[in-house]
Amino acid sequence: MTLLSLRQVHKNFGETAIIRGVDLNIEAGERHAIIGPNGAGKSTLFHLISGLHHVSSGEIRFKGEEIQDKPPYEISRLGMARSFQVTNIFARLNVFENIRCALLWPEGLRYSFWHLLGRQDPLNEKTLAVLEQIGLADKMHYPAGELAYAQQRALELGIAIASGAEMILLDEPVAGMSHSEAEQAVDLIRRVTQDKTLIMVEHDMNIVFEVADRISVLVYGEIIASDTPAAIRANPKVQEAYLGEVVSGA
Amino acid sequence: MIQRVAIWLSYLGALLLLPLFFDSVLAISIFNQMAIAIVFALSYNMLLGQGGMLSFGHAVYFGLGGFLAVHALVMIEFETVYFSVVLIPLVGGLIGLLAAVFIGSFSTHKAGTVFAMISLGIGELIAASSLIFVGFFGGEAGVSGDRTYGPPFFGIEFLRDVEVYYLAAFWVFLATLFMYLFTQTPAGRMANAVRDNPERAEFIGYSARRVRYISFCAAGFFAGVAGGLFALNYEFITEENLNAATSGRVLLMAYIGGLGYFIGPIIGAVILTLMNSLLSNFTDLWMLYLGILFVLTVLFLPRGFAGFIMMHQVAWIRGKLTTLAIPYLLTGIPAGVFAAAVIAMVEMSHSESDAFNFLGLSLDPGGALSWLLMLVLASASLFATRSSLPQLRAAWEGANSLPGDETE
Ligand SMILES: Nc1ncnc2c1ncn2[C@@H]1O[C@H](COP(=O)(O)OP(=O)(O)O)[C@@H](O)[C@H]1O
Ligand SMILES: [Mg+2]
């Protein structure tokens, strides 16, 4: 079943075309990686899918529903969660509250001003479970803005995965982490996205080939190839445009 | 949990017992003003401290609530409606809510400058209308009523100020409790999240605008409750109670008290009410001193008085709070003398009479001796304050360091 599909998606910023006719289908349960050089438009593509930006033309469907004109919160409620390349957390809330906030809507609490959070046992237990998973349980009373960089990245990831959304978009989730931190984070990503659909932008080819079962290569706003890792490795067009130096060394 | 209940019980106890210890007419009147200010300042902090919305027009909801409350008093008097005046704050609240439901529907679209400018514009608009629609607002004289009509409430007719105080105390406690509980709900917590990062909030399912709107309506409601309390206490209300000056004052209260803490606006309301009612007996420059206090708070206590108190948590936990007492006095006394000397000079340059009494000293604005004395005193105390700072800093570090740190 196709969970997400993009048809002839274009995005211009003023005169400059950044996304130039992207077609993409993501099947339910797939782990899809998007790779490409800096400035290719990977983050922009995520912004279009998640509703932060709106397409200049084209169509995006999620679970069969057109979402290209919807605001982010409606898309999120359909079951899509995302993380950001640049850390985007609630700086003055503590770590616990950051994760709990991400669970409020999925837990059905919506805009309620008649439920007391302290009494929501399942909510609070789930929050603690997520904190354990991302390894921040001992930091849960710290204001998020005071965490070290790698911990903020873990929290960034935690906010995205907390909701248990069916589809998860991760934009360079391990960028800037040390090797061991990245390894842990990849482990976590694999675990929590077990029965989910994942799209991930990532630069580290080892991670991409380890996690993804399909890879799309985005160059100058166009997808030049979309295939299995093995086929992408062998694709001469990809080698020429992007992978050449990176993979030969690995 | 037990600690929290204890805090609320002591708050209730303080509200109930205060008039037993201070029972003068002046004291009761100050307590009534404090009660009104506390509810108003807490409601303001739902916007700024909790929700990140800087409003320059919060008096609109206070004032509209108050005007309708006075009109309700009149209607009770003429038996157009029949209910006890104890419910008047609720009338104010509903009007504040109604106004916020309408105005918030377009003003909460964005936070930041856009919201601030709209609040300023609406504030000016309503203040101007109040002088145009004389029938409702009573022009410059305002409107007045009488709380002693209507059905007595268990025999109480609210003839005495202290009866009004207990009625106000009841509403203040209730309003404080509900505003606190609001911060513990999904809507209240998301208000903090939207304050910190409206963009990310939208990716976890929440419309930042809707979250702000809910806080805005709640803030309007409680501002209206405060306006209703004002109407009950003073039995009249004028345009001054919904204009920019009143909006500015509530901002000062919340800020000086501390925006980041629930209790902050309560502290701010108490300090400003005291300054307003006590200081204004001694000097007509009290607004100047209020302004200076505000500037000093912004510069040196960015988290307000509540933040200043909370700074001492670490020292308190380590049992080292007492080690700070002497250092505080060593800096505090010269600083206090400096402030007094400066105030004396300000008062001298302002004074039109010949000599006046200042803290037991007879000062003569026309004489060089008084000026010289104060100038010397100010310079000396400033010097003493500055030279005392290193010992204060050292004491502070000592009180906040772990026992192990000292051996390093
Ligand atoms: N809001 C914007 N306005 C104008 N140009 C933008 C905007 N966002 C991104 N761009 C441009 O779009 C291109 C793609 O950016 P991005 O999607 O962040 O690339 P990637 O994530 O693949 O590195 C870049 O050249 C960038 O400068
Ligand atoms: Mg990017």
XYZ file of C-alpha atoms and ligand atoms in Angstrom:
686
model
C 0.000 0.000 0.000
C 1.295 3.432 -0.885
C 1.343 5.611 2.223
C 2.798 8.782 0.747
C 2.933 9.903 -2.834
C 4.300 13.021 -4.481
C 3.235 13.952 -8.026
C 5.144 16.541 -10.023
C 5.949 18.595 -6.957
C 7.556 21.959 -7.669
C 8.731 24.595 -5.239
C 10.108 28.008 -6.123
C 11.507 30.552 -3.743
C 10.927 33.741 -5.702
C 12.517 33.144 -9.110
C 14.640 30.172 -8.083
C 13.248 26.703 -8.614
C 14.408 24.586 -5.671
C 12.256 21.475 -6.170
C 11.786 20.724 -9.848
C 9.168 18.091 -10.480
C 9.591 15.400 -7.849
C 7.647 12.145 -8.121
C 7.997 9.793 -5.190
C 6.034 6.876 -3.744
C 6.633 5.577 -0.257
C 5.123 2.218 0.642
C 3.833 1.474 4.131
C 6.576 -0.115 6.216
C 9.352 1.110 3.959
C 12.600 2.640 5.253
C 13.520 5.211 2.717
C 16.654 7.329 2.643
C 17.031 10.549 0.700
C 20.573 11.468 -0.171
C 22.077 14.224 -2.255
C 24.582 17.049 -2.142
C 24.177 20.058 0.120
C 21.576 22.471 -1.147
C 19.892 19.822 -3.305
C 16.555 20.519 -1.640
C 16.242 17.578 0.764
C 15.140 19.667 3.725
C 12.844 21.691 1.499
C 11.210 18.471 0.358
C 10.596 17.526 4.005
C 9.143 20.982 4.652
C 6.712 20.488 1.762
C 5.631 17.031 2.889
C 5.155 18.108 6.505
C 3.309 21.332 5.684
C 5.869 23.923 6.825
C 6.091 25.165 3.234
C 3.469 24.806 0.541
C 4.086 23.524 -2.974
C 4.215 25.918 -5.927
C 2.524 23.192 -7.946
C 1.964 19.463 -7.738
C 0.181 17.128 -5.384
C 1.101 15.348 -2.171
C -1.079 12.556 -0.798
C -0.784 10.906 2.594
C -3.010 7.885 3.224
C -4.845 8.837 0.056
C -5.670 12.314 1.314
C -4.352 15.434 -0.390
C -2.207 17.276 2.112
C -0.283 19.846 0.073
C -2.469 22.712 1.304
C -2.866 21.550 4.897
C -1.149 23.225 7.860
C 1.462 21.155 9.766
C -0.790 20.388 12.715
C -3.429 18.732 10.512
C -0.824 16.629 8.738
C 0.659 15.692 12.107
C -2.745 14.551 13.336
C -3.032 12.235 10.335
C -0.055 10.328 11.725
C 3.101 11.961 10.424
C 5.862 13.111 12.748
C 9.175 14.729 11.915
C 12.464 15.947 13.292
C 14.496 18.919 12.131
C 18.009 19.264 10.833
C 18.516 22.312 13.054
C 17.496 21.478 16.611
C 13.967 22.706 17.179
C 12.869 22.018 20.752
C 10.980 23.814 23.546
C 13.973 25.462 25.167
C 12.481 26.656 28.450
C 10.397 23.559 29.119
C 12.208 20.749 30.845
C 13.101 17.546 29.030
C 10.154 15.650 30.485
C 7.672 18.325 29.356
C 9.175 18.385 25.862
C 8.377 14.718 25.394
C 5.043 14.872 27.203
C 3.873 17.714 24.952
C 4.603 15.557 21.925
C 2.319 12.880 23.401
C -0.635 15.116 24.296
C -2.428 15.120 20.982
C -1.892 11.450 20.137
C -3.167 10.588 23.640
C -6.399 12.424 22.845
C -5.986 15.301 25.287
C -6.182 17.936 22.546
C -6.823 21.467 23.852
C -8.305 20.302 27.131
C -8.247 22.699 30.052
C -10.127 20.325 32.335
C -7.603 17.459 32.545
C -4.741 17.720 35.017
C -1.515 16.415 33.489
C -0.292 15.052 36.805
C -3.207 12.638 36.873
C -2.731 11.218 33.388
C -0.944 8.032 34.403
C -0.712 6.390 30.965
C 0.557 9.656 29.483
C 3.226 10.063 32.134
C 4.302 6.431 31.891
C 4.660 6.681 28.130
C 6.685 9.864 28.559
C 9.064 8.089 30.920
C 9.344 5.169 28.528
C 10.368 7.484 25.685
C 12.881 9.210 27.976
C 14.402 5.822 28.783
C 14.601 4.984 25.096
C 16.442 8.155 24.167
C 18.663 7.945 27.236
C 17.566 11.209 28.814
C 15.680 9.873 31.838
C 18.322 11.198 34.245
C 18.119 14.640 32.634
C 14.348 14.927 32.663
C 14.185 17.914 35.031
C 16.714 19.998 33.079
C 15.467 22.831 30.887
C 15.899 21.545 27.331
C 17.883 24.642 26.370
C 20.588 23.748 28.888
C 21.369 20.291 27.483
C 24.581 19.492 25.648
C 24.355 19.404 21.861
C 24.183 15.633 21.488
C 21.502 15.450 24.167
C 19.473 18.087 22.376
C 19.743 16.006 19.213
C 18.476 12.996 21.147
C 15.568 15.075 22.421
C 14.869 16.340 18.915
C 14.595 12.725 17.820
C 12.528 11.864 20.896
C 9.902 14.505 20.133
C 9.552 13.058 16.645
C 9.210 9.431 17.685
C 7.223 9.939 20.910
C 3.850 10.179 19.222
C 4.168 6.734 17.665
C 3.117 8.189 14.307
C 2.877 5.769 11.398
C 5.205 7.839 9.275
C 8.363 9.435 10.599
C 10.532 11.946 8.760
C 14.033 12.427 10.130
C 16.215 15.203 8.717
C 19.883 14.341 9.370
C 19.111 12.917 12.816
C 22.720 12.108 13.746
C 24.468 15.120 12.187
C 27.080 16.514 14.556
C 27.070 13.499 16.874
C 30.222 11.632 17.784
C 30.707 8.207 16.246
C 29.461 6.300 19.300
C 26.548 8.649 19.865
C 25.549 8.252 16.221
C 25.712 4.477 16.538
C 23.392 4.548 19.528
C 21.006 6.907 17.770
C 20.870 4.704 14.662
C 20.168 1.728 16.886
C 17.333 3.648 18.481
C 15.952 4.746 15.124
C 15.919 1.171 13.891
C 14.173 -0.018 17.014
C 11.432 2.584 17.229
C 10.675 2.565 13.521
C 10.385 -1.226 13.441
C 6.794 -1.367 12.214
C 6.670 2.229 10.967
C 7.376 3.981 7.734
C 10.567 5.993 7.775
C 12.006 8.649 5.494
C 15.434 9.818 6.494
C 17.855 12.373 5.119
C 21.380 11.313 5.984
C 24.881 12.074 4.789
C 26.744 9.164 6.312
C 26.587 6.461 3.635
C 27.341 3.658 6.066
C 24.269 4.572 8.054
C 22.157 4.940 4.947
C 23.107 1.556 3.585
C 22.606 0.030 7.017
C 19.136 1.421 7.663
C 17.439 1.982 4.334
C 15.752 -0.534 2.102
C 15.273 2.027 -0.639
C 17.231 5.159 -1.497
C 16.330 8.205 -3.552
C 19.018 10.518 -4.839
C 18.049 14.165 -5.045
C 20.220 16.468 -7.134
C 19.281 20.074 -7.893
C 15.678 19.511 -6.948
C 15.209 16.403 -9.067
C 15.229 12.737 -8.116
C 17.743 11.173 -10.454
C 17.410 7.640 -9.086
C 15.242 5.739 -6.641
C 16.139 2.138 -5.954
C 17.539 -0.478 -3.574
C 20.869 0.301 -1.900
C 22.707 -2.197 -4.078
C 21.278 -0.766 -7.288
C 22.029 2.802 -6.146
C 25.639 1.856 -5.428
C 25.966 0.438 -8.918
C 24.124 3.237 -10.713
C 26.639 5.149 -12.870
C 24.453 8.263 -12.985
C 24.475 8.421 -9.202
C 28.193 7.761 -9.003
C 28.832 10.617 -11.356
C 26.464 13.098 -9.737
C 27.125 12.457 -6.145
C 28.373 9.233 -4.721
C 31.653 8.920 -6.605
C 34.211 9.905 -4.012
C 32.123 9.154 -0.973
C 31.457 5.500 -1.647
C 34.697 4.465 -3.279
C 36.500 5.029 -0.021
C 33.988 3.130 2.113
C 1.956 16.878 46.843
C 1.757 17.495 50.605
C 4.083 20.441 50.144
C 1.758 21.892 47.527
C -1.302 21.519 49.724
C 0.646 23.207 52.516
C 1.474 26.166 50.278
C -2.159 26.584 49.285
C -3.314 26.298 52.875
C -0.864 28.977 53.980
C -2.045 31.209 51.146
C -5.624 30.706 52.313
C -4.570 31.254 55.902
C -2.780 34.492 55.038
C -5.840 35.741 53.166
C -8.106 34.915 56.095
C -5.894 36.157 58.923
C -4.437 39.376 57.491
C -7.328 41.634 58.581
C -7.040 40.295 62.136
C -3.516 41.651 62.453
C -3.951 44.816 60.435
C -7.451 46.093 60.975
C -7.156 49.817 60.288
C -9.302 51.349 57.571
C -6.161 52.057 55.547
C -4.915 48.471 55.882
C -8.217 46.960 54.770
C -8.398 49.314 51.836
C -4.843 48.341 50.834
C -5.697 44.641 51.131
C -8.689 45.139 48.875
C -6.502 46.841 46.296
C -3.988 44.003 46.577
C -6.695 41.436 46.017
C -7.762 43.150 42.813
C -4.165 43.610 41.658
C -3.247 39.972 42.331
C -6.003 38.586 40.133
C -5.303 41.165 37.430
C -1.520 40.570 37.414
C -1.913 36.774 37.414
C -4.276 37.026 34.460
C -1.741 39.207 32.664
C 0.941 36.606 33.188
C -1.201 33.997 31.441
C -0.456 36.087 28.366
C 3.124 37.252 28.794
C 4.861 34.840 31.147
C 2.990 31.665 30.222
C 2.011 32.350 26.634
C 4.655 34.725 25.283
C 2.100 37.377 24.282
C 3.202 40.912 25.147
C -0.015 42.883 25.628
C -0.234 46.642 25.998
C -4.004 46.538 26.312
C -4.931 44.110 29.052
C -6.848 46.816 30.936
C -9.545 46.543 28.257
C -10.805 43.269 29.749
C -10.406 44.516 33.302
C -12.231 47.742 32.465
C -15.036 46.264 30.391
C -15.643 43.673 33.094
C -15.644 46.436 35.688
C -18.047 48.678 33.765
C -20.535 45.886 33.234
C -20.176 44.936 36.890
C -21.058 48.474 37.970
C -24.009 48.438 35.588
C -25.035 45.131 37.128
C -24.888 46.768 40.580
C -27.213 49.460 39.293
C -29.554 46.862 37.824
C -29.600 45.022 41.134
C -30.397 48.308 42.881
C -33.334 48.975 40.559
C -34.397 45.346 40.690
C -34.067 44.839 36.942
C -32.198 41.687 37.882
C -32.286 39.763 41.098
C -29.103 38.156 42.399
C -26.653 38.636 45.220
C -23.736 41.023 44.723
C -21.350 38.235 45.720
C -21.674 37.064 42.104
C -20.579 40.417 40.650
C -16.978 39.256 39.926
C -18.463 36.491 37.795
C -20.363 39.099 35.761
C -17.080 40.920 35.202
C -15.405 37.667 34.233
C -18.025 36.740 31.672
C -17.767 40.166 30.045
C -13.970 39.942 29.998
C -14.300 36.507 28.423
C -16.782 37.752 25.830
C -14.502 40.631 24.843
C -11.512 38.280 24.632
C -13.433 35.731 22.543
C -14.137 38.469 20.029
C -10.836 40.386 20.053
C -8.673 37.272 20.408
C -10.232 35.765 17.297
C -8.019 38.046 15.219
C -5.310 39.287 17.595
C -3.831 35.887 18.492
C -3.018 35.028 14.891
C 0.612 35.921 15.584
C 2.582 36.529 18.767
C 5.443 39.027 18.877
C 5.216 42.543 17.502
C 1.973 41.965 15.611
C 0.141 40.886 18.747
C 1.651 43.732 20.787
C 0.626 46.350 18.223
C -2.923 45.023 17.919
C -3.287 45.041 21.705
C -2.101 48.648 21.779
C -4.506 49.635 19.011
C -7.486 47.913 20.608
C -6.597 49.524 23.931
C -6.604 52.996 22.394
C -9.797 52.229 20.501
C -11.716 51.140 23.585
C -10.330 54.005 25.688
C -11.413 56.483 23.007
C -14.860 54.881 22.688
C -15.340 55.195 26.417
C -15.304 58.975 26.031
C -17.631 58.822 23.030
C -20.305 56.413 24.295
C -21.149 58.450 27.353
C -24.375 56.559 28.037
C -22.500 53.366 28.822
C -19.142 54.623 30.078
C -20.328 57.791 31.805
C -17.735 60.020 30.146
C -14.926 61.353 32.304
C -16.913 60.993 35.514
C -17.427 57.266 34.939
C -20.351 55.280 36.326
C -21.169 54.397 39.906
C -23.381 51.958 41.782
C -24.066 50.749 45.286
C -23.180 47.255 46.471
C -25.417 47.361 49.550
C -28.673 46.816 47.679
C -29.845 43.472 46.485
C -30.611 40.422 48.550
C -28.331 40.132 51.615
C -25.933 37.210 51.507
C -26.587 35.235 54.705
C -27.363 38.501 56.425
C -24.271 40.299 55.117
C -24.974 43.513 53.238
C -21.385 44.571 52.515
C -21.678 47.867 54.332
C -18.221 47.448 55.869
C -14.928 47.279 54.015
C -13.847 44.163 55.862
C -16.907 42.305 54.564
C -15.889 43.299 51.071
C -12.390 42.113 51.892
C -13.561 38.626 52.775
C -15.663 38.459 49.657
C -12.646 39.577 47.617
C -10.403 37.103 49.446
C -12.780 34.296 48.502
C -12.656 35.240 44.837
C -8.910 35.830 44.870
C -8.297 32.392 46.300
C -10.597 30.765 43.783
C -9.157 32.722 40.844
C -5.561 31.996 41.905
C -6.344 28.308 42.287
C -7.996 28.044 38.884
C -5.254 30.010 37.146
C -2.711 27.695 38.731
C -4.656 24.602 37.725
C -4.848 25.946 34.182
C -1.042 25.807 33.996
C -1.291 22.087 34.783
C -3.630 21.216 31.910
C -2.797 20.326 28.304
C -3.918 23.786 27.125
C -1.830 25.490 29.793
C 1.289 23.424 29.137
C 0.994 23.880 25.384
C 0.806 27.632 25.999
C 4.371 27.352 27.367
C 5.405 25.202 24.419
C 3.979 27.695 21.919
C 5.694 30.518 23.805
C 9.029 28.716 23.412
C 8.620 27.484 19.857
C 5.354 28.002 17.957
C 6.769 26.327 14.859
C 7.555 23.023 16.515
C 4.219 23.012 18.358
C 2.480 22.747 14.997
C 4.361 19.539 14.225
C 3.082 17.818 17.340
C -0.535 18.458 16.426
C -1.273 21.891 17.842
C -2.338 25.038 16.081
C -0.215 27.718 17.741
C -2.979 30.202 17.088
C -5.629 28.109 18.800
C -3.381 27.518 21.804
C -2.786 31.271 22.142
C -6.486 31.964 21.690
C -7.450 29.696 24.583
C -4.932 31.376 26.921
C -6.085 34.756 25.702
C -9.728 33.988 26.507
C -8.816 32.649 29.949
C -6.727 35.770 30.621
C -9.646 37.950 29.527
C -11.974 36.093 31.864
C -9.767 36.533 34.927
C -9.006 40.175 34.082
C -12.769 40.664 34.031
C -13.066 38.981 37.428
C -10.506 41.501 38.722
C -12.561 44.297 37.152
C -15.649 42.947 38.908
C -13.784 42.968 42.214
C -12.786 46.561 41.515
C -16.431 47.480 40.901
C -17.481 45.814 44.157
C -14.780 47.515 46.167
C -14.972 51.059 44.809
C -18.572 51.060 43.577
C -17.543 53.215 40.645
C -15.324 52.933 37.599
C -13.985 55.393 35.050
C -12.220 55.458 31.723
C -8.892 55.462 33.605
C -9.463 51.825 34.513
C -9.312 50.625 30.936
C -6.724 52.937 29.428
C -3.072 52.433 28.531
C -1.800 53.578 31.945
C -3.650 50.738 33.657
C -2.415 48.308 31.008
C 1.115 49.530 31.630
C 0.797 49.140 35.373
C -0.252 45.501 35.185
C 2.702 44.806 32.905
C 5.006 46.396 35.513
C 3.468 44.307 38.287
C 3.948 41.044 36.455
C 7.446 41.950 35.304
C 8.755 43.239 38.629
C 7.302 40.208 40.375
C 8.785 37.772 37.856
C 7.209 36.450 34.670
C 8.744 33.020 34.863
C 7.134 32.000 38.132
C 3.492 31.475 38.940
C 3.906 33.372 42.199
C 5.797 36.264 40.550
C 2.804 38.450 39.649
C 1.427 38.022 43.180
C 4.661 39.450 44.592
C 4.612 42.233 41.996
C 0.991 43.080 42.793
C 1.775 43.308 46.501
C 4.882 45.481 45.997
C 3.213 47.869 43.587
C 0.061 48.215 45.642
C 2.149 49.016 48.701
C 4.214 51.549 46.775
C 1.101 53.052 45.285
C -0.815 53.468 48.515
C 1.953 54.070 51.053
C 4.517 55.980 49.026
C 1.909 58.239 47.470
C 1.163 59.583 50.963
C 4.722 60.841 51.286
C 5.645 62.000 47.837
C 3.932 62.825 44.596
C 7.012 61.536 42.769
C 6.165 57.923 43.513
C 5.601 57.172 39.819
C 9.194 58.259 39.212
C 10.434 55.836 41.846
C 8.262 53.111 40.362
C 9.869 53.766 36.989
C 13.337 53.558 38.528
C 12.405 50.326 40.296
C 11.249 48.908 36.979
C 14.467 49.870 35.190
C 16.587 48.446 38.007
C 14.567 45.225 37.950
C 15.011 44.829 34.203
C 18.758 45.484 34.506
C 19.652 43.544 37.634
C 16.798 41.118 38.329
C 15.640 40.058 34.867
C 13.636 37.248 36.458
C 11.949 39.595 38.901
C 11.660 39.380 42.654
C 10.422 35.805 42.450
C 13.522 34.946 40.436
C 15.681 36.666 43.053
C 14.103 34.565 45.807
C 14.461 31.367 43.777
C 18.161 32.126 43.229
C 18.661 31.178 46.850
C 17.336 27.654 46.461
C 20.771 26.062 46.193
C 22.110 27.886 49.250
C 18.942 26.950 51.128
C 19.230 23.266 50.285
C 22.899 23.268 51.353
C 21.972 24.974 54.604
C 24.205 27.947 53.829
C 21.570 30.632 53.588
C 22.602 32.162 56.922
C 26.168 32.693 55.699
C 24.732 35.277 53.310
C 23.073 37.428 55.975
C 26.120 39.494 57.015
C 27.418 39.985 53.438
C 23.937 41.119 52.376
C 23.883 43.645 55.218
C 27.389 44.877 54.373
C 26.265 45.683 50.852
C 22.638 46.446 51.615
C 23.170 49.139 54.225
C 25.414 51.421 52.124
C 23.214 50.747 49.082
C 20.168 51.783 51.122
C 21.936 54.943 52.305
C 22.879 55.732 48.714
C 19.266 55.302 47.576
C 18.032 57.479 50.431
C 20.556 60.234 49.651
C 19.620 60.233 45.978
C 15.932 60.340 46.847
C 16.607 63.212 49.233
C 18.247 65.184 46.423
C 15.425 64.384 44.014
C 12.901 65.547 46.588
C 14.918 68.689 47.283
C 15.002 69.698 43.648
C 11.277 69.011 43.412
C 10.276 70.690 46.658
C 8.534 74.053 46.531
C 8.396 74.651 50.263
C 11.401 75.786 52.269
C 12.530 72.982 54.485
C 11.050 69.534 54.893
C 11.570 66.523 57.038
C 13.162 63.494 55.410
C 13.702 60.357 57.485
C 14.209 62.493 60.588
C 16.536 64.941 58.877
C 15.502 68.495 58.201
C 16.464 69.335 54.634
C 16.498 72.815 53.164
C 16.403 72.885 49.358
C 17.587 76.492 49.392
C 20.619 75.857 51.576
C 23.957 74.686 50.296
C 24.587 72.685 53.449
C 21.763 70.182 52.811
C 22.929 69.646 49.256
C 26.538 69.257 50.264
C 25.627 66.815 53.014
C 23.560 64.637 50.686
C 26.155 64.784 47.931
C 28.881 63.639 50.299
C 26.610 60.970 51.740
C 25.697 59.712 48.283
C 29.310 59.551 47.098
C 30.548 57.913 50.260
C 27.783 55.304 50.330
C 28.205 54.589 46.633
C 31.901 54.027 47.222
C 31.145 51.816 50.220
C 28.611 49.825 48.210
C 31.070 49.244 45.403
C 33.888 48.204 47.680
C 31.561 45.764 49.443
C 30.738 43.891 46.247
C 33.765 41.532 46.199
C 32.953 40.161 49.652
C 29.319 39.652 48.572
C 30.424 37.832 45.456
C 32.775 35.614 47.444
C 30.058 34.841 50.001
C 27.654 34.010 47.186
C 30.080 31.607 45.590
C 30.801 30.068 48.967
C 27.113 29.513 49.656
C 26.509 27.946 46.253
C 29.539 25.695 46.001
C 29.578 22.044 46.944
C 31.561 21.189 50.083
C 34.016 19.264 47.884
C 34.754 22.286 45.712
C 36.620 24.087 48.452
C 39.400 21.512 48.679
C 40.348 21.945 45.015
N 13.038 29.817 2.708
C 13.927 29.814 1.675
N 14.012 30.873 0.862
C 14.886 30.896 -0.176
N 15.707 29.891 -0.467
C 15.675 28.794 0.300
C 14.777 28.693 1.411
N 14.959 27.491 2.008
C 15.926 26.876 1.288
N 16.349 27.639 0.272
C 17.381 27.261 -0.714
O 16.973 26.044 -1.260
C 18.101 25.222 -1.528
C 17.869 23.872 -0.906
O 17.965 23.984 0.496
P 17.744 22.714 1.439
O 16.414 22.116 1.116
O 17.952 23.172 2.821
O 18.915 21.773 0.963
P 19.468 20.437 1.611
O 18.641 20.105 2.821
O 19.353 19.417 0.524
O 20.887 20.701 1.970
C 19.299 25.963 -0.984
O 19.973 26.551 -2.072
C 18.721 27.007 -0.094
O 19.516 28.149 -0.107
Mg 19.073 19.975 4.786
